[in-house]
Amino acid sequence: VVWSMLGNRQFCSYKMTTKTQNFCRNEYNLTGLCNRSSCPLANSQYATVREEKGRCYLYMKTIERAAFPRRLWERVLLSKNYEKALEEIDENLIYWPRFIRHKCKQRFTKITQYLIRIRKLTLKRQRKLVPLRRKIERRENRREEKALIAAQLDNAIEKELLERLKQDTYGDIYNFPIHAFDKALQQQDAESESESDAEREEDDDDEDVDKREFVEAEDSELSDFEDMDKLETSSEEEQEEEQEVEKKASHSKSKGKTPLKGPARRKRPYIEIEYEEETEPSSKTKAA
Amino acid sequence: AGDGSGPAPGDGTDPPAPERVLFPPTFSVSEIKNKQRRHFMFLRWKQQQRKEKLALKKKRRKEREALGDKAPPKAIPKTIENQRVYDETTVDPNDEEVAFDEATDEFAPYFNRQTVPKILITTSDRPRGRTVRFCEQLATVIPNSHVYYRRGLALKRIIPQCIARDFTDLIVINEDRKIPNGLVLSHLPDGPTAHFRMSSVRLRKEIKRKGKEPTEHVPEVILNNFTTRLGHSIGRMFAALFPHDPQFIGRQVATFHNQRDYIFFRFHRYIFKSEKKVGIQELGPRFTLKLRSLQKGTFDSKFGEYEWIHKRREMDTNRRKFHL
């Protein structure tokens, strides 16, 4: 009677229809489908397995208690041991229809499996989802943009690099004549060590050989101020002089960088005139 | 309101100069209902303001020139950096306590040149293309670094293995919605762990430059603006990523610049054009970091001892107070 009312004809609030199947949302339903045999409302003798807080219970409904809704479902705690629990189900549902017994055991199996998986997963690390707050994200992005503008990164980096150059952290890789000249001035006041001089003179010789070839080839073109090569040679002549006299060894490794331009150039013509006469005889003596 | 506002913009002739327009005293541009006219009046008001400002500037400049040497010094504009709330943990360069601390903290072996940095870069679980590429580029920037993909391995189990294989640092790049958004930097033999929020990640091809790839030379490191005690320790963490002796031949420099608690990372190649001029060319990825927390030991989110956490309610309220 109940089924003919609820089942396929009229309304059952637990029934959910989809394109291919009907589901039953009743919590005591054994299979989850809306069938004549699995409807807990339509069957007067029914049993389910449900779990609560990790423990499994067997719920049974018999016709004798149909008049007492409060006592309708009888609950039996099943053992934690899988085989024992299966036996318990069998015991309790003895003489019950095969379908219900079978489905109860199936359901119990599935429940234990998912409980095991839950326990395993909680041991592994769990990803914690932290929600983004839109207002805060926007605020932080805005502040970041402003900080970027205030930072003036390029300028800061350039300044830092120039400072490092000044403090001679790069050693002797870069030779800028003004820089070297200032250093030479400083060291003229200080005492110069002879040992280091001797060492460096040997190195200087090697360099001088190379440099000298270069220099002599270019000497003929010594007319134009704006010839950068000439300036480089003059700077090297200066340095040769300094190396011989002073402690400072400027090993210039050419790295394909263009020689100096800019304000340094204007100062040098004056210095050149002073030193050229001095260096030429000394270099010639060295060659000899 | 329309009557008081002078000639309508619909006129073909130019409206008369703003000085001649008389507004009734309670007039405001926002009260005109007609949008076109309101817009026009607003523009006119703006022009007027600009003219007044210019006139004021000129006047001031004339006064200054007139006074010559006796002119009062130029007013320094207030910037956020100027107005920054003084942080009591600002490190004084000559502070002995700080120097002693630094000689005995976890980075001492690095700074005493006892250890060579070896870095492991990894990501969160399933990295997407952008993150993968970013990891690769980061690995080229930081010398002696290796990228390993994490296929579901727990960090707590990776860490002992890393220590056994002599890694000094671990970088984990966290990803969200296919872009990297977090960075965990952990100094390995029991060192501090810093968790950052990463933003504005630009890969190499997105940077507008025409440079080549970074070479294998060890870059220099620039750490700017790490003033407070916390900033100092973070700066040391970053410095410990790179080998101690930069190869100046390579002419590469990695910069960590702190500005208002945002750390900007850039990677450049520099060339000294003259003594006073240097040219820099950006290669390599760039990103910005914001420190979220600093933890005493290695990565342990549940039981770790936190040295510093960014507490939003307390720390974000004051716009002039920064912690790094």
Coordinates of C-alpha atoms in Angstrom, one line a residue:
Chain A
V1 CA 0.0 0.0 0.0
V2 CA 2.7 2.4 1.0
W3 CA 4.7 1.7 -2.0
S4 CA 1.8 2.1 -4.3
M5 CA 1.3 5.5 -2.8
L6 CA 4.8 6.7 -2.5
G7 CA 6.8 4.6 -4.9
N8 CA 6.3 5.6 -8.4
R9 CA 3.0 7.4 -8.3
Q10 CA 2.8 10.2 -5.9
F11 CA 5.2 12.2 -4.0
C12 CA 8.0 10.9 -1.8
S13 CA 10.1 13.6 -0.3
Y14 CA 13.1 11.4 -0.1
K15 CA 13.0 10.6 -3.7
M16 CA 15.5 12.2 -6.1
T17 CA 15.1 11.6 -9.8
T18 CA 17.8 11.9 -12.3
K19 CA 17.9 11.0 -16.0
T20 CA 18.8 7.4 -15.5
Q21 CA 18.1 6.6 -11.9
N22 CA 16.0 7.3 -8.9
F23 CA 17.7 7.8 -5.6
C24 CA 16.4 7.7 -2.1
R25 CA 17.7 10.2 0.4
N26 CA 16.4 8.5 3.4
E27 CA 19.2 8.0 5.9
Y28 CA 18.1 4.5 6.7
N29 CA 18.1 3.3 3.2
L30 CA 20.4 0.4 2.5
T31 CA 21.4 0.9 -1.1
G32 CA 20.5 4.5 -1.7
L33 CA 18.3 3.7 -4.7
C34 CA 14.6 4.2 -4.8
N35 CA 13.3 0.6 -5.2
R36 CA 10.5 -1.4 -3.8
S37 CA 12.9 -3.6 -2.0
S38 CA 15.1 -0.9 -0.6
C39 CA 12.6 1.6 0.6
P40 CA 12.7 1.8 4.4
L41 CA 9.2 3.3 4.4
A42 CA 7.6 0.7 2.3
N43 CA 9.2 -2.4 3.9
S44 CA 7.9 -3.4 7.3
Q45 CA 11.0 -5.5 8.0
Y46 CA 14.2 -3.7 7.2
A47 CA 17.8 -3.4 8.3
T48 CA 20.7 -1.0 7.7
V49 CA 24.2 -0.5 8.7
R50 CA 25.2 3.0 9.6
E51 CA 28.3 4.4 11.2
E52 CA 28.6 7.1 13.8
K53 CA 31.9 8.6 14.9
G54 CA 33.9 5.7 13.5
R55 CA 31.8 2.9 15.0
C56 CA 29.3 0.8 13.0
Y57 CA 25.8 0.0 14.1
L58 CA 23.2 -2.3 12.8
Y59 CA 19.7 -0.8 12.7
M60 CA 16.8 -3.1 12.5
K61 CA 13.1 -2.4 12.0
T62 CA 10.3 -4.9 12.6
I63 CA 6.7 -4.8 12.1
E64 CA 5.8 -5.3 15.7
R65 CA 7.2 -1.9 16.5
A66 CA 5.5 -0.1 13.6
A67 CA 3.1 1.6 15.9
F68 CA 5.9 3.1 18.0
P69 CA 8.0 5.4 15.9
R70 CA 10.3 6.3 18.7
R71 CA 11.3 2.7 19.2
L72 CA 11.1 1.7 15.6
W73 CA 14.8 1.3 14.9
E74 CA 16.7 -1.0 17.1
R75 CA 20.4 -0.4 17.2
V76 CA 23.2 -3.0 17.7
L77 CA 26.8 -2.0 18.0
L78 CA 29.0 -4.1 15.8
S79 CA 32.5 -5.2 16.8
K80 CA 35.6 -3.5 15.5
N81 CA 36.9 -6.8 14.1
Y82 CA 35.7 -7.2 10.5
E83 CA 35.0 -10.9 10.5
K84 CA 33.4 -10.8 13.9
A85 CA 31.1 -8.0 12.8
L86 CA 30.0 -9.9 9.8
E87 CA 29.1 -12.8 12.0
E88 CA 27.2 -10.5 14.3
I89 CA 25.2 -9.3 11.3
D90 CA 24.5 -12.8 10.3
E91 CA 23.4 -13.6 13.9
N92 CA 21.1 -10.7 14.2
L93 CA 19.6 -11.0 10.8
I94 CA 19.1 -14.7 10.9
Y95 CA 15.9 -15.8 9.1
W96 CA 15.7 -12.4 7.3
P97 CA 15.4 -12.1 3.6
R98 CA 18.6 -12.8 1.7
F99 CA 18.6 -9.5 0.0
I100 CA 18.7 -7.5 3.1
R101 CA 21.4 -9.6 4.7
H102 CA 23.6 -9.4 1.6
K103 CA 23.2 -5.7 1.2
C104 CA 23.9 -5.1 4.9
K105 CA 27.2 -6.9 4.7
Q106 CA 28.1 -5.1 1.5
R107 CA 27.3 -1.8 3.1
F108 CA 29.3 -2.6 6.2
T109 CA 32.3 -3.5 4.0
K110 CA 32.2 -0.3 2.2
I111 CA 31.9 1.7 5.4
T112 CA 34.9 0.0 7.0
Q113 CA 36.9 0.7 3.9
Y114 CA 36.3 4.3 3.9
L115 CA 36.9 4.6 7.6
I116 CA 40.3 3.0 7.0
R117 CA 41.1 5.5 4.3
I118 CA 40.1 8.4 6.5
R119 CA 42.5 7.3 9.2
K120 CA 45.3 6.9 6.7
L121 CA 44.7 10.3 5.2
T122 CA 44.7 12.1 8.5
L123 CA 48.2 10.8 9.1
K124 CA 49.5 12.3 5.9
R125 CA 49.9 16.0 5.6
Q126 CA 46.8 17.8 4.8
R127 CA 46.7 20.9 2.6
K128 CA 45.3 23.8 4.5
L129 CA 43.4 26.2 2.4
V130 CA 43.8 29.8 3.5
P131 CA 41.3 32.1 2.0
L132 CA 42.6 35.2 0.3
R133 CA 41.0 38.4 1.4
R134 CA 40.3 40.6 -1.5
K135 CA 40.6 43.9 0.3
I136 CA 43.9 42.9 1.8
E137 CA 45.3 41.6 -1.5
R138 CA 44.4 44.8 -3.2
R139 CA 45.9 46.9 -0.4
E140 CA 49.1 44.9 -0.5
N141 CA 49.4 45.2 -4.3
R142 CA 48.9 48.9 -4.2
R143 CA 51.5 49.3 -1.5
E144 CA 53.9 47.2 -3.4
E145 CA 53.5 49.4 -6.5
K146 CA 54.2 52.5 -4.5
A147 CA 57.1 50.9 -2.8
L148 CA 58.5 50.0 -6.2
I149 CA 58.3 53.5 -7.3
A150 CA 59.9 54.8 -4.2
A151 CA 62.7 52.3 -4.4
Q152 CA 64.2 53.6 -7.6
L153 CA 65.9 50.3 -8.0
D154 CA 68.1 51.1 -11.0
N155 CA 69.5 54.2 -9.3
A156 CA 70.1 52.4 -6.1
I157 CA 71.9 49.5 -7.8
E158 CA 74.0 51.8 -9.8
K159 CA 75.0 53.8 -6.8
E160 CA 75.9 50.8 -4.9
L161 CA 78.1 49.5 -7.7
L162 CA 79.9 52.8 -8.1
E163 CA 80.5 52.8 -4.4
R164 CA 82.0 49.4 -4.5
L165 CA 84.2 50.5 -7.4
K166 CA 85.4 53.4 -5.3
Q167 CA 86.1 51.3 -2.3
D168 CA 88.2 49.1 -4.6
T169 CA 86.3 45.9 -4.0
Y170 CA 86.9 45.0 -7.6
G171 CA 90.6 45.3 -7.1
D172 CA 92.4 45.9 -10.3
I173 CA 90.1 44.7 -12.9
Y174 CA 88.9 48.0 -14.0
N175 CA 91.4 50.7 -14.7
F176 CA 90.1 54.2 -15.0
P177 CA 92.9 56.7 -15.2
I178 CA 91.5 59.3 -13.0
H179 CA 90.8 56.7 -10.4
A180 CA 94.2 55.3 -10.8
F181 CA 95.8 58.7 -10.7
D182 CA 94.1 59.6 -7.5
K183 CA 95.2 56.4 -6.0
A184 CA 98.7 57.1 -7.1
L185 CA 98.6 60.5 -5.5
Q186 CA 97.4 58.9 -2.3
Q187 CA 100.2 56.4 -2.4
Q188 CA 102.8 58.9 -3.1
D189 CA 102.3 60.1 0.4
A190 CA 102.4 56.7 1.8
E191 CA 105.5 54.5 1.7
S192 CA 105.9 52.2 -1.2
E193 CA 107.1 48.7 -0.7
S194 CA 110.0 47.6 -2.8
E195 CA 109.2 43.9 -2.8
S196 CA 105.9 44.4 -4.4
D197 CA 107.5 46.7 -6.8
A198 CA 109.9 44.0 -7.9
E199 CA 107.2 41.5 -8.4
R200 CA 105.1 43.8 -10.3
E201 CA 107.9 44.9 -12.5
E202 CA 108.2 41.5 -13.9
D203 CA 104.5 41.4 -14.7
D204 CA 104.8 44.9 -16.0
D205 CA 107.5 43.8 -18.4
D206 CA 105.2 41.3 -20.0
E207 CA 102.4 43.8 -20.2
D208 CA 104.7 46.4 -21.4
V209 CA 105.8 44.3 -24.3
D210 CA 102.3 43.9 -25.5
K211 CA 101.3 47.4 -24.7
R212 CA 104.3 48.9 -26.3
E213 CA 103.6 47.4 -29.6
F214 CA 100.2 48.8 -29.4
V215 CA 101.4 52.2 -28.4
E216 CA 104.0 52.6 -31.0
A217 CA 101.7 51.7 -33.8
E218 CA 99.3 54.4 -32.6
D219 CA 101.7 57.1 -31.9
S220 CA 101.6 58.4 -35.4
E221 CA 98.0 59.1 -35.2
L222 CA 98.4 61.4 -32.2
S223 CA 96.6 64.4 -33.5
D224 CA 93.0 64.1 -32.7
F225 CA 91.5 64.6 -29.2
E226 CA 88.5 62.6 -30.0
D227 CA 90.3 59.5 -30.9
M228 CA 89.5 57.1 -28.1
D229 CA 92.3 54.7 -29.0
K230 CA 94.8 57.4 -28.5
L231 CA 93.5 58.2 -25.2
E232 CA 93.7 54.6 -24.2
T233 CA 97.3 54.5 -25.2
S234 CA 98.1 57.6 -23.3
S235 CA 96.4 56.2 -20.3
E236 CA 98.5 53.1 -20.6
E237 CA 101.6 55.1 -20.8
E238 CA 100.6 56.9 -17.6
Q239 CA 100.1 53.6 -16.0
E240 CA 103.3 52.2 -17.0
E241 CA 105.0 55.1 -15.4
E242 CA 103.0 54.6 -12.2
Q243 CA 103.7 51.0 -12.1
E244 CA 107.3 51.5 -12.3
V245 CA 107.4 54.0 -9.6
E246 CA 104.6 53.1 -7.4
K247 CA 103.2 50.0 -5.7
K248 CA 100.0 49.9 -7.7
A249 CA 99.8 47.3 -10.4
S250 CA 97.1 47.9 -12.8
H251 CA 96.7 44.8 -14.9
S252 CA 94.4 45.8 -17.5
K253 CA 92.5 42.9 -19.0
S254 CA 90.7 44.0 -22.0
K255 CA 87.3 42.7 -22.0
G256 CA 86.1 44.3 -25.1
K257 CA 84.9 47.2 -23.2
T258 CA 85.1 50.6 -24.9
P259 CA 87.6 52.8 -23.2
L260 CA 86.6 55.8 -21.3
K261 CA 84.4 58.5 -22.4
G262 CA 82.8 61.5 -20.8
P263 CA 84.3 64.0 -18.4
A264 CA 87.4 62.0 -17.8
R265 CA 88.5 62.7 -21.3
R266 CA 88.6 66.4 -20.9
K267 CA 90.9 66.3 -18.1
R268 CA 93.4 64.0 -19.7
P269 CA 94.7 66.2 -22.5
Y270 CA 96.4 68.4 -19.9
I271 CA 97.9 65.5 -18.1
E272 CA 99.1 63.9 -21.3
I273 CA 101.2 66.8 -22.2
E274 CA 103.0 66.8 -19.0
Y275 CA 103.9 63.1 -18.9
E276 CA 104.5 62.2 -22.5
E277 CA 107.9 63.6 -22.6
E278 CA 108.8 61.8 -19.4
T279 CA 107.6 58.4 -20.3
E280 CA 109.0 58.2 -23.8
P281 CA 112.6 58.1 -22.7
S282 CA 111.9 55.6 -19.9
S283 CA 110.0 53.3 -22.2
K284 CA 112.7 53.5 -24.7
T285 CA 115.3 52.5 -22.1
K286 CA 113.2 49.6 -21.1
A287 CA 112.9 48.5 -24.7
A288 CA 116.6 48.6 -24.9
Chain B
A1 CA 22.5 77.1 -10.4
G2 CA 22.7 77.3 -14.1
D3 CA 22.4 81.0 -14.0
G4 CA 25.4 81.6 -11.9
S5 CA 27.8 79.5 -14.0
G6 CA 28.6 81.9 -16.8
P7 CA 28.2 81.2 -20.5
A8 CA 27.1 77.7 -21.5
P9 CA 29.5 75.5 -23.2
G10 CA 27.2 75.2 -26.1
D11 CA 28.3 78.6 -27.3
G12 CA 30.5 78.7 -30.3
T13 CA 32.6 81.5 -28.9
D14 CA 35.3 80.9 -26.4
P15 CA 34.1 81.5 -22.9
P16 CA 35.6 84.5 -21.2
A17 CA 38.6 84.1 -19.0
P18 CA 37.9 82.4 -15.7
E19 CA 38.8 85.5 -13.7
R20 CA 35.8 87.3 -14.9
V21 CA 33.3 84.6 -13.9
L22 CA 31.7 85.3 -10.6
F23 CA 30.3 82.5 -8.7
P24 CA 27.7 83.0 -6.1
P25 CA 29.3 82.1 -2.7
T26 CA 27.5 78.8 -2.2
F27 CA 28.2 77.5 -5.6
S28 CA 30.1 74.3 -6.1
V29 CA 30.8 72.6 -9.4
S30 CA 29.4 69.3 -8.2
E31 CA 25.9 70.8 -7.9
I32 CA 25.3 71.3 -11.5
K33 CA 22.9 68.6 -12.7
N34 CA 23.8 68.7 -16.3
K35 CA 26.8 66.4 -16.8
Q36 CA 28.3 68.1 -19.8
R37 CA 28.2 71.5 -18.2
R38 CA 29.4 70.1 -14.9
H39 CA 32.4 68.5 -16.7
F40 CA 33.1 71.7 -18.4
M41 CA 33.0 73.8 -15.3
F42 CA 35.1 71.3 -13.5
L43 CA 37.8 71.5 -16.2
R44 CA 37.7 75.2 -15.9
W45 CA 38.0 75.1 -12.2
K46 CA 41.0 72.8 -12.5
Q47 CA 42.7 75.1 -15.0
Q48 CA 42.2 77.9 -12.6
Q49 CA 43.7 76.0 -9.7
R50 CA 46.7 75.1 -11.8
K51 CA 47.3 78.7 -12.8
E52 CA 47.1 79.8 -9.2
K53 CA 49.6 77.1 -8.2
L54 CA 52.0 78.1 -10.9
A55 CA 51.7 81.7 -9.9
L56 CA 52.5 80.8 -6.4
K57 CA 55.5 78.9 -7.4
K58 CA 56.8 81.6 -9.5
K59 CA 56.4 84.1 -6.7
R60 CA 58.2 81.9 -4.3
R61 CA 61.0 81.4 -6.7
K62 CA 61.4 85.0 -7.2
E63 CA 61.5 85.6 -3.5
R64 CA 64.1 83.0 -3.1
E65 CA 66.3 84.5 -5.8
A66 CA 65.8 87.9 -4.4
L67 CA 67.1 86.8 -1.0
G68 CA 70.0 85.1 -2.6
D69 CA 72.2 83.6 0.1
K70 CA 70.0 84.5 2.9
A71 CA 67.1 82.5 1.5
P72 CA 65.8 79.9 3.9
P73 CA 66.8 76.4 2.9
K74 CA 64.5 74.5 0.6
A75 CA 61.8 72.6 2.4
I76 CA 62.3 68.9 2.3
P77 CA 59.2 67.1 1.1
K78 CA 57.8 64.6 3.5
T79 CA 58.1 61.0 2.2
I80 CA 57.1 57.9 3.9
E81 CA 60.7 57.0 4.4
N82 CA 61.3 60.3 6.1
Q83 CA 58.3 59.9 8.3
R84 CA 59.0 56.3 9.2
V85 CA 58.3 55.5 12.8
Y86 CA 61.6 54.8 14.4
D87 CA 62.1 51.2 15.1
E88 CA 63.9 50.4 18.2
T89 CA 65.5 47.4 16.8
T90 CA 67.4 49.3 14.1
V91 CA 70.8 48.0 13.9
D92 CA 73.7 50.3 14.6
P93 CA 76.7 49.4 12.5
N94 CA 78.9 49.4 15.5
D95 CA 76.7 47.5 17.7
E96 CA 78.7 44.9 19.5
E97 CA 75.8 42.8 20.7
V98 CA 74.6 42.4 17.2
A99 CA 78.1 41.6 16.0
F100 CA 78.4 39.0 18.6
D101 CA 75.0 37.5 17.8
E102 CA 75.9 37.3 14.2
A103 CA 79.2 35.6 14.9
T104 CA 77.4 32.8 16.8
D105 CA 74.1 32.3 14.9
E106 CA 73.3 29.7 12.4
F107 CA 75.0 31.6 9.6
A108 CA 78.3 31.8 11.2
P109 CA 79.7 28.8 9.4
Y110 CA 78.8 30.3 6.1
F111 CA 80.3 33.6 6.9
N112 CA 83.4 32.0 8.2
R113 CA 83.7 30.2 4.9
Q114 CA 83.3 26.8 6.4
T115 CA 80.4 25.8 4.3
V116 CA 79.6 26.2 0.6
P117 CA 76.0 26.9 -0.1
K118 CA 74.1 24.1 -1.9
I119 CA 70.5 24.8 -2.5
L120 CA 67.5 22.7 -3.2
I121 CA 64.7 24.3 -5.0
T122 CA 61.3 22.6 -5.1
T123 CA 57.7 23.4 -5.4
S124 CA 54.4 22.6 -3.9
D125 CA 52.5 19.5 -5.1
R126 CA 51.6 19.8 -8.7
P127 CA 53.5 22.7 -10.3
R128 CA 52.1 24.3 -13.4
G129 CA 54.1 25.5 -16.4
R130 CA 54.9 29.0 -15.1
T131 CA 56.1 27.7 -11.8
V132 CA 58.3 25.1 -13.4
R133 CA 59.9 27.7 -15.6
F134 CA 60.4 30.0 -12.8
C135 CA 62.1 27.3 -10.8
E136 CA 64.5 26.6 -13.7
Q137 CA 65.3 30.3 -14.1
L138 CA 65.9 30.7 -10.4
A139 CA 68.2 27.7 -10.5
T140 CA 70.3 29.5 -13.2
V141 CA 70.5 32.6 -11.1
I142 CA 71.6 30.9 -7.9
P143 CA 74.8 29.0 -8.4
N144 CA 75.1 25.5 -7.1
S145 CA 71.3 24.9 -6.9
H146 CA 69.3 21.9 -7.9
V147 CA 65.7 21.7 -8.8
Y148 CA 63.8 18.6 -7.7
Y149 CA 60.1 18.0 -8.2
R150 CA 58.1 17.1 -5.3
R151 CA 55.7 14.3 -6.0
G152 CA 53.7 14.3 -2.9
L153 CA 56.6 14.0 -0.5
A154 CA 56.2 15.5 2.9
L155 CA 58.6 18.3 3.7
K156 CA 59.4 16.9 7.0
R157 CA 60.8 13.8 5.4
I158 CA 62.7 15.7 2.7
I159 CA 64.5 17.7 5.2
P160 CA 66.5 15.0 6.9
Q161 CA 67.5 13.6 3.6
C162 CA 68.7 17.0 2.4
I163 CA 70.8 17.4 5.5
A164 CA 72.3 14.0 4.9
R165 CA 73.2 15.1 1.4
D166 CA 74.8 18.3 2.5
F167 CA 72.4 20.8 1.3
T168 CA 72.5 24.1 3.1
D169 CA 69.3 25.7 2.0
L170 CA 65.9 24.7 0.9
I171 CA 63.6 26.8 -1.2
V172 CA 60.0 25.8 -1.6
I173 CA 57.9 27.8 -4.1
N174 CA 54.3 27.6 -3.4
E175 CA 51.8 27.8 -6.2
D176 CA 48.3 29.0 -6.4
R177 CA 46.2 29.0 -9.6
K178 CA 49.1 28.3 -11.8
I179 CA 51.3 31.2 -10.6
P180 CA 53.9 31.1 -7.9
N181 CA 52.8 33.1 -4.9
G182 CA 54.8 32.0 -1.9
L183 CA 58.3 31.1 -1.0
V184 CA 59.7 29.3 1.9
L185 CA 63.3 29.7 2.5
S186 CA 64.8 27.4 5.0
H187 CA 68.4 27.2 6.1
L188 CA 69.0 23.6 6.5
P189 CA 71.2 22.4 9.3
D190 CA 68.7 23.5 11.8
G191 CA 68.4 27.1 10.6
P192 CA 65.7 29.6 10.5
T193 CA 62.8 29.3 8.1
A194 CA 61.3 32.3 6.5
H195 CA 58.0 32.3 4.8
F196 CA 57.3 35.0 2.2
R197 CA 54.5 36.0 0.0
M198 CA 55.8 36.4 -3.5
S199 CA 54.2 38.6 -6.1
S200 CA 55.0 40.2 -9.4
V201 CA 56.9 37.3 -10.8
R202 CA 58.4 38.1 -14.2
L203 CA 60.1 35.4 -16.2
R204 CA 63.0 36.1 -18.3
K205 CA 61.1 36.5 -21.5
E206 CA 58.7 38.9 -20.0
I207 CA 61.3 41.4 -19.1
K208 CA 61.9 44.0 -21.7
R209 CA 65.5 43.7 -22.4
K210 CA 67.8 42.4 -25.0
G211 CA 70.3 40.6 -22.9
K212 CA 71.5 37.1 -22.9
E213 CA 71.1 34.5 -20.3
P214 CA 73.0 34.6 -17.0
T215 CA 76.3 32.8 -17.2
E216 CA 77.7 30.4 -14.7
H217 CA 79.7 33.0 -12.9
V218 CA 79.0 33.6 -9.3
P219 CA 77.2 36.8 -9.0
E220 CA 77.7 39.6 -6.5
V221 CA 75.0 40.3 -4.0
I222 CA 73.6 43.6 -3.0
L223 CA 71.4 43.9 0.1
N224 CA 69.8 47.3 0.4
N225 CA 68.0 48.8 3.3
F226 CA 67.8 46.0 5.8
T227 CA 68.0 48.1 8.8
T228 CA 66.3 46.5 11.7
R229 CA 67.4 43.4 13.6
L230 CA 64.8 41.3 11.8
G231 CA 65.9 42.8 8.5
H232 CA 69.4 42.0 9.3
S233 CA 68.8 38.3 9.8
I234 CA 66.7 38.1 6.7
G235 CA 69.5 39.8 4.8
R236 CA 71.9 37.3 6.1
M237 CA 69.7 34.5 5.0
F238 CA 69.7 35.8 1.5
A239 CA 73.4 36.4 1.5
A240 CA 73.9 32.8 2.6
L241 CA 72.3 31.6 -0.6
F242 CA 75.2 32.7 -2.7
P243 CA 78.8 31.6 -2.6
H244 CA 81.1 33.9 -0.7
D245 CA 83.5 34.8 -3.5
P246 CA 81.8 36.5 -6.4
Q247 CA 83.5 36.3 -9.7
F248 CA 83.8 39.8 -10.9
I249 CA 84.6 38.7 -14.4
G250 CA 81.0 37.6 -14.7
R251 CA 79.8 41.1 -13.9
Q252 CA 76.5 39.9 -12.6
V253 CA 74.8 41.2 -9.6
A254 CA 71.8 39.9 -7.7
T255 CA 70.0 42.6 -5.7
F256 CA 67.7 42.3 -2.7
H257 CA 66.3 45.7 -2.1
N258 CA 64.0 46.3 0.8
Q259 CA 61.6 49.1 0.6
R260 CA 58.7 49.5 3.0
D261 CA 58.8 45.8 3.9
Y262 CA 58.8 44.7 0.3
I263 CA 61.9 43.0 -0.9
F264 CA 62.5 43.4 -4.5
F265 CA 64.8 40.9 -6.2
R266 CA 66.5 41.8 -9.4
F267 CA 69.3 40.2 -11.4
H268 CA 71.5 42.4 -13.6
R269 CA 74.6 42.5 -15.6
Y270 CA 76.6 45.6 -15.1
I271 CA 79.3 47.3 -17.1
F272 CA 81.3 50.3 -16.0
K273 CA 81.3 52.8 -18.8
S274 CA 83.4 55.2 -16.9
E275 CA 84.4 56.0 -13.4
K276 CA 81.2 57.7 -12.6
K277 CA 78.8 55.8 -14.9
V278 CA 77.7 52.3 -14.9
G279 CA 75.2 50.6 -17.1
I280 CA 73.0 47.8 -16.0
Q281 CA 71.0 45.4 -18.0
E282 CA 68.4 43.3 -16.5
L283 CA 68.6 39.6 -17.0
G284 CA 67.0 36.9 -15.0
P285 CA 63.7 36.7 -13.3
R286 CA 62.4 39.3 -11.0
F287 CA 60.0 39.0 -8.1
T288 CA 59.0 40.8 -4.9
L289 CA 58.7 39.2 -1.5
K290 CA 56.9 40.2 1.6
L291 CA 57.9 38.5 4.8
R292 CA 55.1 36.6 6.5
S293 CA 56.8 34.7 9.2
L294 CA 60.2 33.8 10.5
Q295 CA 60.6 30.5 12.4
K296 CA 63.4 29.5 14.5
G297 CA 64.0 25.9 13.4
T298 CA 63.5 24.2 10.1
F299 CA 60.1 24.1 8.5
D300 CA 57.5 22.9 11.0
S301 CA 54.2 24.6 10.7
K302 CA 52.6 23.1 13.8
F303 CA 55.2 22.9 16.5
G304 CA 57.7 25.4 15.3
E305 CA 58.8 28.3 17.4
Y306 CA 58.1 31.5 15.6
E307 CA 60.4 34.4 15.9
W308 CA 58.2 36.8 14.0
I309 CA 54.8 36.6 12.5
H310 CA 53.0 39.2 10.5
K311 CA 50.0 40.1 12.4
R312 CA 47.7 41.9 10.2
R313 CA 45.5 43.7 12.7
E314 CA 48.4 45.1 14.6
M315 CA 51.0 45.7 12.0
D316 CA 49.1 46.9 9.0
T317 CA 47.3 49.7 10.7
N318 CA 50.2 52.2 10.9
R319 CA 51.3 53.3 7.5
R320 CA 54.6 54.6 8.7
K321 CA 55.8 51.7 10.6
F322 CA 57.9 49.0 8.9
H323 CA 59.6 46.0 10.3
L324 CA 62.3 45.0 8.0

